[in-house]
Amino acid sequence: MNDNFPAIIELLGTVAFTVSGAFSAMQKRMDIFGVFVLGFVTAIGGGTLRDILIGNVPVAWMRDMKTPLIILGTTIVTILFKKYVKNLKITLFLFDALGLGLFTIIGIQKGLNAHLNPGACIALGTITGCFGGVVRDILINEIPVLFRKEIYATACIAGGSCYILLLMCTDKFIAEAIAIIVVCTIRIIAIRRNWKLPSV
Amino acid sequence: MNDNFPAIIELLGTVAFTVSGAFSAMQKRMDIFGVFVLGFVTAIGGGTLRDILIGNVPVAWMRDMKTPLIILGTTIVTILFKKYVKNLKITLFLFDALGLGLFTIIGIQKGLNAHLNPGACIALGTITGCFGGVVRDILINEIPVLFRKEIYATACIAGGSCYILLLMCTDKFIAEAIAIIVVCTIRIIAIRRNWKLPSV
Amino acid sequence: MNDNFPAIIELLGTVAFTVSGAFSAMQKRMDIFGVFVLGFVTAIGGGTLRDILIGNVPVAWMRDMKTPLIILGTTIVTILFKKYVKNLKITLFLFDALGLGLFTIIGIQKGLNAHLNPGACIALGTITGCFGGVVRDILINEIPVLFRKEIYATACIAGGSCYILLLMCTDKFIAEAIAIIVVCTIRIIAIRRNWKLPSV
């Protein structure tokens, strides 16, 4: 595991989130621009709301050409090879789980840098991981899937809490690795066993 | 009426807004996480948008553990005792009216502190009081009730205008008290007499 | 073309955007307050998100009474004379196209002032022009028309790209004029020829 590892996970996460947004748009028969925008907001929505809430502006994707270009490229590939990309369902799910874990940790780190309390940090991590999907669902006019199915945000909260606790007793690098593994493991087991939170 | 009075009203308002969001989520059969998030955004949505619009970041609920804990506790109680809470309809309505009045005044005060003009201040007050409910309705995929039924935002605008006018000729404390009473009275009369704004 | 020209175009654009929001609200039989709010968010939504994203707060409409008053006046006229305003469809479409062009350029200029890269500037311009309509459609609970029909955001992107390129080789005034003409022309031709982006 070297310095590039988080960057690679972030890249895979961005790709997976973009594909998820682009597919939602294609299912609703949006035009090409709509597909791109849905991919874009799904990938950057969480980080954007996080940056706005803590006043970290201009928001991240405006100061860095790389992310928008990755999203543009991913959207084009998704549109051109949509039949093949569909078959990568499991691969994409794994990217998504990895990205979710990493985005959660990134959000928490930004909260810690802003000297926020642990609860606010975990909330920021969860927002970074999940809010893109919420905006995606609002834009396609559905109740956000986050609130209805699967264990998703709960994985962020669990992994984020581990991260905060581990930071007190181990070094940052190990805490990051374990927290990402916790998020991924919960997501993967939840999907395989079809775990759901009870509805009320 | 002592220094704690506004704090108690804010607490009651937060509780009432949380319950309203949690009930909306339960009616849509969301999972436990969804119920909590809906309660949360309904209670803090207005203040969050207000803080973002005037650049008061990190937003209020991130710097203060109390509000998130109150919302968490209220959600748990609402879920556990949902049958009993339903019967408190009138009590909750009164809390909601009080909270609406106080939130409006808090929003206006933040606008005045930022040296904004009176129109912008009243807009900020109305946003603080009402926007949480708008987000709640967007998240459950309905046209915001704010735009369709009952006199709601209008009470904020009326009470807020009174507050601005009274500040010119009386002291802050009396202006606050009268403005909150105006908002509550309009809300209560509007509900009892079934007042509605005309649709166009 | 004198110094007042952009101000007049901005006024016409604000009026057209307000009317578009107010009509959407009336079609959904919202109350008078809903009609005003829809007109308001359609007119200022784009500029507000832009200002939030780059940290230009308090956002523009709070520091300037003129725009809210224009929107209020436009909403009242729209409600009172709704039958006549409906017949002005072509005039309003032309205002809207002019406003779209000018709002795009204003957004790009704010991005350039904040030293953002060209891609982020064009994104800001497109957001300034288009996001108001997206919020309008979310509030009336429809999939944003932006993503489904007509060439709209594409006109902003094309005009915005021209503007950035022209700034390198000509003076600001000529670049502005040409860019606005490009946006308008694309919009007008797209509507007359019924151009659409392909759906995927």
Coordinates of C-alpha atoms in Angstrom, one line a residue:
Chain A
M1 CA 0.0 0.0 0.0
N2 CA 1.7 3.2 -1.1
D3 CA 0.8 6.9 -1.4
N4 CA -1.1 6.3 -4.6
F5 CA -3.5 3.8 -3.1
P6 CA -6.1 6.3 -1.8
A7 CA -6.0 8.1 -5.1
I8 CA -6.7 4.9 -6.9
I9 CA -9.6 4.0 -4.6
E10 CA -11.0 7.5 -5.0
L11 CA -10.8 7.1 -8.8
L12 CA -12.6 3.8 -8.7
G13 CA -15.2 5.2 -6.4
T14 CA -15.8 8.2 -8.7
V15 CA -16.1 5.9 -11.7
A16 CA -18.6 3.7 -9.9
F17 CA -20.7 6.6 -8.7
T18 CA -20.7 8.1 -12.2
V19 CA -21.8 4.9 -13.8
S20 CA -24.6 4.6 -11.2
G21 CA -25.9 8.1 -12.0
A22 CA -25.6 7.6 -15.8
F23 CA -27.5 4.3 -15.6
S24 CA -30.4 6.0 -13.6
A25 CA -30.6 8.7 -16.3
M26 CA -30.6 6.2 -19.1
Q27 CA -33.4 4.2 -17.5
K28 CA -35.5 7.4 -17.4
R29 CA -34.6 8.0 -21.1
M30 CA -32.9 11.3 -20.5
D31 CA -30.9 13.0 -23.2
I32 CA -27.1 12.8 -23.4
F33 CA -26.7 16.0 -21.4
G34 CA -29.0 14.6 -18.7
V35 CA -26.9 11.4 -18.5
F36 CA -23.8 13.4 -18.1
V37 CA -25.3 15.7 -15.4
L38 CA -26.7 12.7 -13.5
G39 CA -23.3 11.0 -13.5
F40 CA -21.7 14.2 -12.5
V41 CA -24.0 15.0 -9.5
T42 CA -23.9 11.4 -8.3
A43 CA -20.1 11.5 -8.2
I44 CA -19.6 15.0 -6.8
G45 CA -22.8 15.7 -4.9
G46 CA -21.7 14.4 -1.5
G47 CA -18.3 16.2 -1.6
T48 CA -20.0 19.4 -2.8
L49 CA -22.6 19.5 0.0
R50 CA -19.8 18.7 2.5
D51 CA -17.7 21.5 1.2
I52 CA -20.6 24.0 1.3
L53 CA -21.6 23.0 4.9
I54 CA -18.1 23.6 6.2
G55 CA -17.3 26.6 4.0
N56 CA -14.6 25.0 2.0
V57 CA -15.3 27.0 -1.2
P58 CA -14.8 27.1 -4.2
V59 CA -15.9 23.5 -3.8
A60 CA -13.4 20.7 -4.6
W61 CA -14.4 19.8 -8.2
M62 CA -13.9 23.5 -9.3
R63 CA -10.3 23.6 -8.2
D64 CA -9.3 20.3 -9.8
M65 CA -9.9 19.5 -13.5
K66 CA -9.1 15.8 -12.9
T67 CA -12.4 14.8 -11.4
P68 CA -14.7 16.4 -14.0
L69 CA -12.6 14.9 -16.8
I70 CA -12.8 11.4 -15.2
I71 CA -16.5 11.8 -14.9
L72 CA -16.8 13.0 -18.5
G73 CA -14.7 10.1 -19.8
T74 CA -16.7 7.6 -17.7
T75 CA -20.0 8.9 -19.0
I76 CA -18.9 8.6 -22.6
V77 CA -17.6 5.0 -22.0
T78 CA -20.8 4.1 -20.2
I79 CA -23.0 5.4 -23.1
L80 CA -20.9 3.8 -25.8
F81 CA -20.6 0.4 -24.1
K82 CA -23.7 0.3 -22.0
K83 CA -24.4 -3.4 -22.7
Y84 CA -21.0 -4.4 -21.6
V85 CA -21.0 -2.1 -18.5
K86 CA -24.2 -3.6 -17.4
N87 CA -22.5 -7.0 -17.2
L88 CA -19.9 -5.5 -14.8
K89 CA -22.6 -5.2 -12.1
I90 CA -20.5 -7.0 -9.5
T91 CA -17.3 -5.2 -10.3
L92 CA -19.1 -1.9 -10.1
F93 CA -20.7 -2.8 -6.8
L94 CA -17.3 -3.5 -5.4
F95 CA -15.9 -0.2 -6.7
D96 CA -19.0 1.5 -5.2
A97 CA -18.4 -0.1 -1.8
L98 CA -14.7 0.9 -1.9
G99 CA -15.6 4.4 -3.0
L100 CA -18.2 4.7 -0.3
G101 CA -15.6 3.7 2.3
L102 CA -13.0 6.1 1.1
F103 CA -15.4 9.0 0.6
T104 CA -16.6 8.5 4.1
I105 CA -13.1 8.8 5.5
I106 CA -12.3 11.8 3.3
G107 CA -15.4 13.6 4.7
I108 CA -14.4 12.8 8.3
Q109 CA -10.9 14.0 7.7
K110 CA -12.2 17.4 6.4
G111 CA -14.4 17.6 9.5
L112 CA -11.5 16.9 11.8
N113 CA -9.4 19.5 10.0
A114 CA -12.2 22.0 10.6
H115 CA -12.1 21.1 14.4
L116 CA -15.6 19.8 14.4
N117 CA -16.9 17.4 17.1
P118 CA -16.9 13.6 16.3
G119 CA -20.7 13.5 15.7
A120 CA -20.5 16.3 13.1
C121 CA -17.4 14.5 11.5
I122 CA -19.3 11.3 11.1
A123 CA -22.3 13.2 9.7
L124 CA -19.9 14.8 7.2
G125 CA -18.4 11.5 6.2
T126 CA -21.9 10.0 5.7
I127 CA -23.0 13.0 3.7
T128 CA -19.8 12.7 1.5
G129 CA -20.5 9.1 0.8
C130 CA -24.3 9.1 0.4
F131 CA -25.6 12.5 -0.7
G132 CA -24.7 12.2 -4.4
G133 CA -27.1 9.2 -4.6
V134 CA -29.8 11.3 -2.8
V135 CA -29.5 14.1 -5.4
R136 CA -29.6 11.6 -8.2
D137 CA -32.8 10.1 -7.0
I138 CA -34.4 13.6 -6.4
L139 CA -33.5 14.6 -10.0
I140 CA -35.1 11.4 -11.5
N141 CA -38.1 12.1 -9.2
E142 CA -38.0 9.1 -6.9
I143 CA -37.9 8.8 -3.2
P144 CA -34.1 8.4 -2.4
V145 CA -33.2 4.7 -2.4
L146 CA -31.0 5.6 0.6
F147 CA -34.1 5.9 2.8
R148 CA -35.8 2.7 1.6
K149 CA -33.5 -0.2 0.9
E150 CA -30.4 -1.9 1.9
I151 CA -27.9 -1.0 4.6
Y152 CA -26.0 1.9 3.0
A153 CA -25.6 5.0 5.2
T154 CA -25.4 2.7 8.2
A155 CA -22.2 1.2 6.8
C156 CA -20.7 4.8 6.6
I157 CA -21.8 5.5 10.2
A158 CA -20.3 2.2 11.5
G159 CA -17.0 2.6 9.5
G160 CA -16.8 6.3 10.4
S161 CA -17.2 5.6 14.1
C162 CA -14.5 2.9 14.0
Y163 CA -12.2 5.4 12.3
I164 CA -12.7 8.1 15.0
L165 CA -12.1 5.5 17.8
L166 CA -9.1 4.0 16.1
L167 CA -7.5 7.4 15.6
M168 CA -7.2 7.6 19.4
C169 CA -5.2 4.4 19.7
T170 CA -3.4 3.7 16.4
D171 CA -1.8 5.6 13.6
K172 CA -3.8 7.3 10.8
F173 CA -2.8 4.9 8.1
I174 CA -4.1 1.8 9.9
A175 CA -7.2 3.5 11.1
E176 CA -8.0 4.4 7.4
A177 CA -7.5 0.9 6.2
I178 CA -9.6 -0.7 8.9
A179 CA -12.4 1.8 8.5
I180 CA -12.6 1.3 4.7
I181 CA -12.6 -2.5 5.2
V182 CA -15.5 -2.1 7.8
V183 CA -17.6 -0.1 5.4
C184 CA -17.0 -2.5 2.5
T185 CA -17.6 -5.6 4.6
I186 CA -20.9 -4.3 5.9
R187 CA -22.0 -3.3 2.4
I188 CA -21.0 -6.7 0.9
I189 CA -22.5 -8.8 3.7
A190 CA -25.7 -6.7 3.7
I191 CA -26.2 -7.2 -0.1
R192 CA -25.3 -10.9 0.0
R193 CA -27.6 -11.7 3.0
N194 CA -30.2 -9.1 1.9
W195 CA -30.0 -7.3 5.2
K196 CA -32.4 -4.4 5.6
L197 CA -33.1 -1.9 8.3
P198 CA -36.6 -2.4 9.7
S199 CA -39.1 0.0 8.4
V200 CA -41.3 1.7 11.0
Chain B
M1 CA -39.9 35.3 31.0
N2 CA -36.2 34.8 31.7
D3 CA -33.1 34.1 29.6
N4 CA -33.9 30.5 29.2
F5 CA -37.3 31.1 27.6
P6 CA -36.1 31.4 24.0
A7 CA -33.9 28.2 24.5
I8 CA -37.0 26.3 25.7
I9 CA -39.1 27.5 22.8
E10 CA -36.3 26.5 20.4
L11 CA -36.2 23.1 22.0
L12 CA -40.0 22.7 21.7
G13 CA -39.8 23.9 18.0
T14 CA -37.0 21.4 17.2
V15 CA -38.9 18.6 18.8
A16 CA -42.1 19.4 16.9
F17 CA -40.3 19.8 13.6
T18 CA -38.5 16.5 14.2
V19 CA -41.7 14.6 14.9
S20 CA -43.3 16.1 11.8
G21 CA -40.4 14.8 9.6
A22 CA -40.3 11.4 11.4
F23 CA -44.1 10.9 10.8
S24 CA -43.8 11.8 7.1
A25 CA -41.1 9.2 6.8
M26 CA -43.1 6.5 8.6
Q27 CA -46.1 7.2 6.4
K28 CA -43.9 6.4 3.4
R29 CA -42.7 3.2 5.2
M30 CA -39.0 4.3 5.2
D31 CA -36.5 2.4 7.2
I32 CA -35.2 3.6 10.6
F33 CA -32.4 5.5 9.1
G34 CA -34.8 7.3 6.7
V35 CA -37.0 8.2 9.7
F36 CA -34.1 9.7 11.5
V37 CA -32.8 11.6 8.5
L38 CA -36.2 13.0 7.7
G39 CA -36.6 14.2 11.3
F40 CA -33.2 15.7 11.2
V41 CA -33.5 17.6 7.9
T42 CA -37.0 18.9 8.8
A43 CA -35.6 20.3 12.1
I44 CA -32.3 21.7 10.8
G45 CA -33.0 22.3 7.1
G46 CA -34.2 25.9 7.4
G47 CA -31.3 27.0 9.6
T48 CA -28.8 25.2 7.4
L49 CA -29.9 26.9 4.2
R50 CA -30.0 30.2 6.1
D51 CA -26.4 29.7 7.3
I52 CA -25.2 28.7 3.8
L53 CA -26.8 31.7 2.2
I54 CA -25.2 34.2 4.5
G55 CA -21.9 32.3 4.7
N56 CA -22.2 31.4 8.4
V57 CA -20.2 28.1 8.1
P58 CA -19.6 25.5 9.5
V59 CA -23.4 25.6 9.8
A60 CA -25.0 25.8 13.3
W61 CA -25.8 22.1 13.9
M62 CA -22.1 21.1 13.3
R63 CA -20.8 23.4 16.0
D64 CA -23.3 22.4 18.6
M65 CA -23.9 18.7 19.7
K66 CA -27.1 19.6 21.6
T67 CA -29.4 19.9 18.6
P68 CA -28.4 16.6 16.9
L69 CA -28.8 14.8 20.2
I70 CA -32.2 16.3 20.8
I71 CA -33.3 15.2 17.3
L72 CA -31.9 11.7 17.8
G73 CA -33.7 11.4 21.2
T74 CA -36.9 12.8 19.7
T75 CA -36.8 10.3 16.8
I76 CA -36.3 7.4 19.1
V77 CA -39.2 8.4 21.3
T78 CA -41.4 9.0 18.2
I79 CA -40.6 5.6 16.9
L80 CA -41.1 3.8 20.2
F81 CA -44.3 5.6 21.2
K82 CA -45.7 6.4 17.8
K83 CA -49.3 5.6 18.8
Y84 CA -49.2 7.9 21.7
V85 CA -47.3 10.7 19.9
K86 CA -50.1 10.7 17.2
N87 CA -52.6 11.6 19.9
L88 CA -50.6 14.6 20.9
K89 CA -51.5 16.2 17.6
I90 CA -52.8 19.5 19.1
T91 CA -49.8 19.8 21.5
L92 CA -47.4 19.2 18.6
F93 CA -49.2 21.7 16.5
L94 CA -48.7 24.3 19.2
F95 CA -45.0 23.5 19.6
D96 CA -44.7 23.8 15.8
A97 CA -46.4 27.2 15.8
L98 CA -44.1 28.4 18.7
G99 CA -41.0 27.0 16.9
L100 CA -42.0 28.6 13.6
G101 CA -42.3 32.0 15.3
L102 CA -39.0 31.6 17.2
F103 CA -37.1 30.2 14.2
T104 CA -38.4 33.2 12.1
I105 CA -37.0 35.7 14.6
I106 CA -33.7 33.8 14.9
G107 CA -33.3 34.0 11.1
I108 CA -34.1 37.7 11.0
Q109 CA -31.6 38.4 13.8
K110 CA -28.9 36.6 11.8
G111 CA -29.7 38.7 8.8
L112 CA -29.6 41.9 10.8
N113 CA -26.2 40.9 12.3
A114 CA -25.0 40.4 8.7
H115 CA -26.2 44.0 7.9
L116 CA -28.7 42.8 5.3
N117 CA -31.7 44.9 4.2
P118 CA -35.1 44.3 5.8
G119 CA -36.5 42.4 2.8
A120 CA -33.6 40.0 2.9
C121 CA -33.9 39.6 6.7
I122 CA -37.6 38.7 6.4
A123 CA -36.7 36.2 3.6
L124 CA -34.1 34.7 5.9
G125 CA -36.5 34.4 8.7
T126 CA -39.1 32.7 6.5
I127 CA -36.5 30.3 5.1
T128 CA -35.4 29.4 8.6
G129 CA -38.9 28.7 9.6
C130 CA -40.2 26.9 6.5
F131 CA -37.4 25.4 4.4
G132 CA -37.0 22.2 6.6
G133 CA -40.6 21.3 5.7
V134 CA -39.8 21.9 2.0
V135 CA -36.8 19.5 2.0
R136 CA -38.9 17.0 3.9
D137 CA -41.6 17.0 1.2
I138 CA -39.0 16.9 -1.6
L139 CA -37.4 13.8 0.0
I140 CA -40.7 12.0 0.2
N141 CA -41.4 13.0 -3.4
E142 CA -44.4 15.3 -2.9
I143 CA -45.1 18.9 -3.9
P144 CA -44.1 20.9 -0.8
V145 CA -47.2 21.3 1.3
L146 CA -46.0 24.9 2.0
F147 CA -47.0 25.8 -1.6
R148 CA -50.4 24.2 -1.5
K149 CA -52.2 24.4 1.8
E150 CA -52.8 26.5 4.9
I151 CA -51.3 29.8 5.8
Y152 CA -47.8 29.0 6.9
A153 CA -45.0 31.1 5.3
T154 CA -47.4 34.0 5.3
A155 CA -47.4 33.9 9.1
C156 CA -43.6 34.1 9.1
I157 CA -43.7 37.1 6.8
A158 CA -46.3 38.9 8.8
G159 CA -44.6 38.2 12.1
G160 CA -41.2 39.1 10.7
S161 CA -42.4 42.4 9.3
C162 CA -43.9 43.2 12.8
Y163 CA -40.5 42.4 14.3
I164 CA -38.6 44.7 12.0
L165 CA -41.1 47.5 12.6
L166 CA -41.2 47.1 16.3
L167 CA -37.4 47.1 16.6
M168 CA -37.5 50.7 15.5
C169 CA -39.8 51.8 18.3
T170 CA -39.4 49.4 21.2
D171 CA -36.8 47.2 22.8
K172 CA -35.6 43.9 21.4
F173 CA -37.3 41.8 24.1
I174 CA -40.8 43.1 23.6
A175 CA -40.4 43.0 19.8
E176 CA -39.4 39.3 19.9
A177 CA -42.4 38.5 22.2
I178 CA -44.9 40.3 20.1
A179 CA -43.6 38.9 16.8
I180 CA -43.7 35.3 18.1
I181 CA -47.3 35.9 19.3
V182 CA -48.2 37.3 15.9
V183 CA -46.8 34.2 14.1
C184 CA -48.6 31.8 16.5
T185 CA -51.9 33.6 16.4
I186 CA -52.0 33.7 12.6
R187 CA -51.1 30.0 12.5
I188 CA -53.7 29.0 15.1
I189 CA -56.5 31.1 13.6
A190 CA -55.7 29.9 10.1
I191 CA -56.0 26.3 11.2
R192 CA -59.1 26.8 13.2
R193 CA -60.9 28.8 10.6
N194 CA -59.4 26.7 7.7
W195 CA -58.0 29.9 6.1
K196 CA -56.2 29.3 2.8
L197 CA -54.4 31.6 0.4
P198 CA -56.3 31.6 -2.9
S199 CA -54.8 29.4 -5.6
V200 CA -54.4 31.1 -8.9
Chain C
M1 CA -24.8 49.3 -27.0
N2 CA -24.0 51.3 -23.9
D3 CA -23.3 50.5 -20.2
N4 CA -27.0 50.0 -19.5
F5 CA -27.4 47.3 -22.1
P6 CA -26.4 44.3 -19.9
A7 CA -28.6 45.6 -17.1
I8 CA -31.6 45.8 -19.4
I9 CA -30.9 42.2 -20.7
E10 CA -30.6 41.0 -17.1
L11 CA -33.9 42.6 -16.3
L12 CA -35.6 41.0 -19.2
G13 CA -34.1 37.6 -18.3
T14 CA -35.2 37.9 -14.7
V15 CA -38.7 38.8 -15.9
A16 CA -38.9 35.9 -18.3
F17 CA -37.5 33.4 -15.7
T18 CA -40.0 34.7 -13.1
V19 CA -42.9 34.3 -15.5
S20 CA -41.8 30.8 -16.3
G21 CA -41.7 29.8 -12.7
A22 CA -45.0 31.5 -11.9
F23 CA -46.8 29.7 -14.8
S24 CA -45.5 26.3 -13.6
A25 CA -46.9 27.0 -10.1
M26 CA -50.3 28.1 -11.5
Q27 CA -50.5 25.0 -13.6
K28 CA -50.1 23.0 -10.4
R29 CA -52.8 25.2 -8.8
M30 CA -50.5 26.4 -6.0
D31 CA -51.6 29.2 -3.8
I32 CA -50.4 32.8 -4.3
F33 CA -47.4 32.4 -2.0
G34 CA -46.4 29.3 -4.0
V35 CA -46.6 31.2 -7.3
F36 CA -44.4 33.9 -5.9
V37 CA -41.8 31.5 -4.5
L38 CA -41.7 29.5 -7.7
G39 CA -41.2 32.7 -9.7
F40 CA -38.5 33.7 -7.2
V41 CA -36.5 30.5 -7.2
T42 CA -36.6 30.1 -11.0
A43 CA -35.2 33.6 -11.4
I44 CA -32.5 33.5 -8.7
G45 CA -31.9 29.8 -8.2
G46 CA -29.0 29.6 -10.7
G47 CA -27.2 32.7 -9.4
T48 CA -27.7 31.5 -5.8
L49 CA -26.1 28.1 -6.3
R50 CA -23.3 29.7 -8.2
D51 CA -22.6 32.1 -5.4
I52 CA -22.8 29.3 -2.8
L53 CA -20.4 27.1 -4.8
I54 CA -17.7 29.8 -5.1
G55 CA -18.3 31.2 -1.6
N56 CA -19.7 34.6 -2.7
V57 CA -21.9 35.1 0.3
P58 CA -24.3 36.6 1.4
V59 CA -25.7 35.6 -2.1
A60 CA -26.4 38.3 -4.7
W61 CA -30.2 38.8 -4.2
M62 CA -29.7 39.5 -0.5
R63 CA -27.4 42.4 -1.1
D64 CA -29.6 44.0 -3.7
M65 CA -33.2 44.9 -3.2
K66 CA -33.8 45.5 -6.9
T67 CA -34.0 41.9 -8.1
P68 CA -36.5 40.7 -5.4
L69 CA -38.7 43.8 -6.1
I70 CA -38.6 43.1 -9.9
I71 CA -39.6 39.5 -9.2
L72 CA -42.4 40.5 -6.9
G73 CA -43.8 43.0 -9.4
T74 CA -43.5 40.5 -12.3
T75 CA -45.4 37.8 -10.2
I76 CA -48.2 40.3 -9.5
V77 CA -48.5 41.3 -13.1
T78 CA -48.4 37.7 -14.2
I79 CA -51.2 36.7 -11.8
L80 CA -53.4 39.7 -12.7
F81 CA -52.9 39.4 -16.4
K82 CA -52.4 35.7 -16.8
K83 CA -54.5 35.4 -19.9
Y84 CA -52.6 38.2 -21.7
V85 CA -49.2 37.1 -20.5
K86 CA -49.9 33.6 -22.0
N87 CA -50.3 35.2 -25.4
L88 CA -46.8 36.8 -25.1
K89 CA -45.3 33.3 -25.5
I90 CA -42.9 34.2 -28.3
T91 CA -41.8 37.5 -26.6
L92 CA -41.2 35.6 -23.3
F93 CA -39.2 32.9 -25.2
L94 CA -37.0 35.6 -26.6
F95 CA -36.5 37.3 -23.2
D96 CA -35.7 33.8 -21.8
A97 CA -33.1 33.2 -24.5
L98 CA -31.5 36.6 -24.0
G99 CA -31.5 36.1 -20.2
L100 CA -30.0 32.6 -20.6
G101 CA -27.2 34.1 -22.6
L102 CA -26.5 36.9 -20.2
F103 CA -26.8 34.8 -17.1
T104 CA -24.3 32.3 -18.6
I105 CA -21.8 35.1 -19.2
I106 CA -22.3 36.6 -15.7
G107 CA -21.6 33.2 -14.2
I108 CA -18.4 32.7 -16.3
Q109 CA -17.2 36.2 -15.3
K110 CA -17.7 35.4 -11.6
G111 CA -15.7 32.1 -12.1
L112 CA -12.9 34.0 -13.9
N113 CA -12.8 36.6 -11.0
A114 CA -12.3 33.7 -8.6
H115 CA -9.4 32.4 -10.7
L116 CA -11.1 29.1 -11.6
N117 CA -10.1 27.0 -14.6
P118 CA -12.1 27.4 -17.8
G119 CA -14.0 24.1 -17.4
A120 CA -15.2 25.2 -13.9
C121 CA -16.1 28.7 -15.3
I122 CA -18.3 27.2 -18.1
A123 CA -19.9 24.9 -15.5
L124 CA -20.6 28.0 -13.4
G125 CA -22.1 29.8 -16.4
T126 CA -24.3 26.8 -17.2
I127 CA -25.4 26.5 -13.6
T128 CA -26.3 30.2 -13.5
G129 CA -28.4 29.9 -16.6
C130 CA -30.1 26.6 -16.0
F131 CA -30.3 25.7 -12.3
G132 CA -33.3 27.9 -11.5
G133 CA -35.4 25.8 -13.9
V134 CA -34.1 22.6 -12.3
V135 CA -35.2 23.8 -8.8
R136 CA -38.6 24.9 -10.3
D137 CA -39.2 21.4 -11.7
I138 CA -38.1 19.7 -8.5
L139 CA -40.5 21.9 -6.4
I140 CA -43.4 21.0 -8.7
N141 CA -42.4 17.3 -8.5
E142 CA -41.4 16.7 -12.1
I143 CA -38.2 15.4 -13.7
P144 CA -36.3 18.6 -14.6
V145 CA -37.2 19.5 -18.2
L146 CA -33.6 20.4 -18.7
F147 CA -32.7 16.7 -18.8
R148 CA -35.5 15.7 -21.1
K149 CA -36.3 18.1 -23.8
E150 CA -34.8 20.7 -26.1
I151 CA -31.3 22.0 -26.4
Y152 CA -30.9 24.2 -23.4
A153 CA -27.8 23.7 -21.3
T154 CA -26.0 22.8 -24.5
A155 CA -26.5 26.4 -25.7
C156 CA -24.9 27.7 -22.5
I157 CA -22.0 25.4 -22.9
A158 CA -21.5 26.4 -26.6
G159 CA -21.8 30.1 -25.9
G160 CA -19.7 29.9 -22.8
S161 CA -16.9 28.1 -24.7
C162 CA -17.0 30.8 -27.4
Y163 CA -16.7 33.5 -24.7
I164 CA -13.7 31.9 -23.1
L165 CA -12.0 31.5 -26.5
L166 CA -12.9 35.0 -27.7
L167 CA -11.5 36.6 -24.5
M168 CA -8.0 35.4 -25.6
C169 CA -8.1 37.2 -28.9
T170 CA -10.6 40.1 -28.7
D171 CA -11.8 42.6 -26.1
K172 CA -14.4 41.7 -23.4
F173 CA -17.2 43.7 -24.9
I174 CA -17.1 42.0 -28.3
A175 CA -16.7 38.6 -26.6
E176 CA -19.8 39.2 -24.5
A177 CA -21.9 40.3 -27.4
I178 CA -20.9 37.3 -29.6
A179 CA -21.4 34.8 -26.8
I180 CA -24.9 36.0 -26.0
I181 CA -25.7 35.9 -29.7
V182 CA -24.4 32.3 -29.9
V183 CA -26.6 31.2 -27.0
C184 CA -29.7 32.9 -28.3
T185 CA -29.2 31.7 -31.9
I186 CA -28.8 28.1 -30.8
R187 CA -31.9 28.3 -28.6
I188 CA -34.0 29.9 -31.3
I189 CA -32.9 27.5 -34.1
A190 CA -33.3 24.5 -31.7
I191 CA -36.9 25.5 -30.9
R192 CA -37.8 26.3 -34.5
R193 CA -36.3 23.1 -36.0
N194 CA -37.3 21.1 -32.9
W195 CA -33.7 19.9 -32.3
K196 CA -33.2 17.5 -29.5
L197 CA -30.3 15.8 -28.0
P198 CA -30.5 12.1 -28.5
S199 CA -31.7 10.1 -25.5
V200 CA -29.6 7.1 -24.7

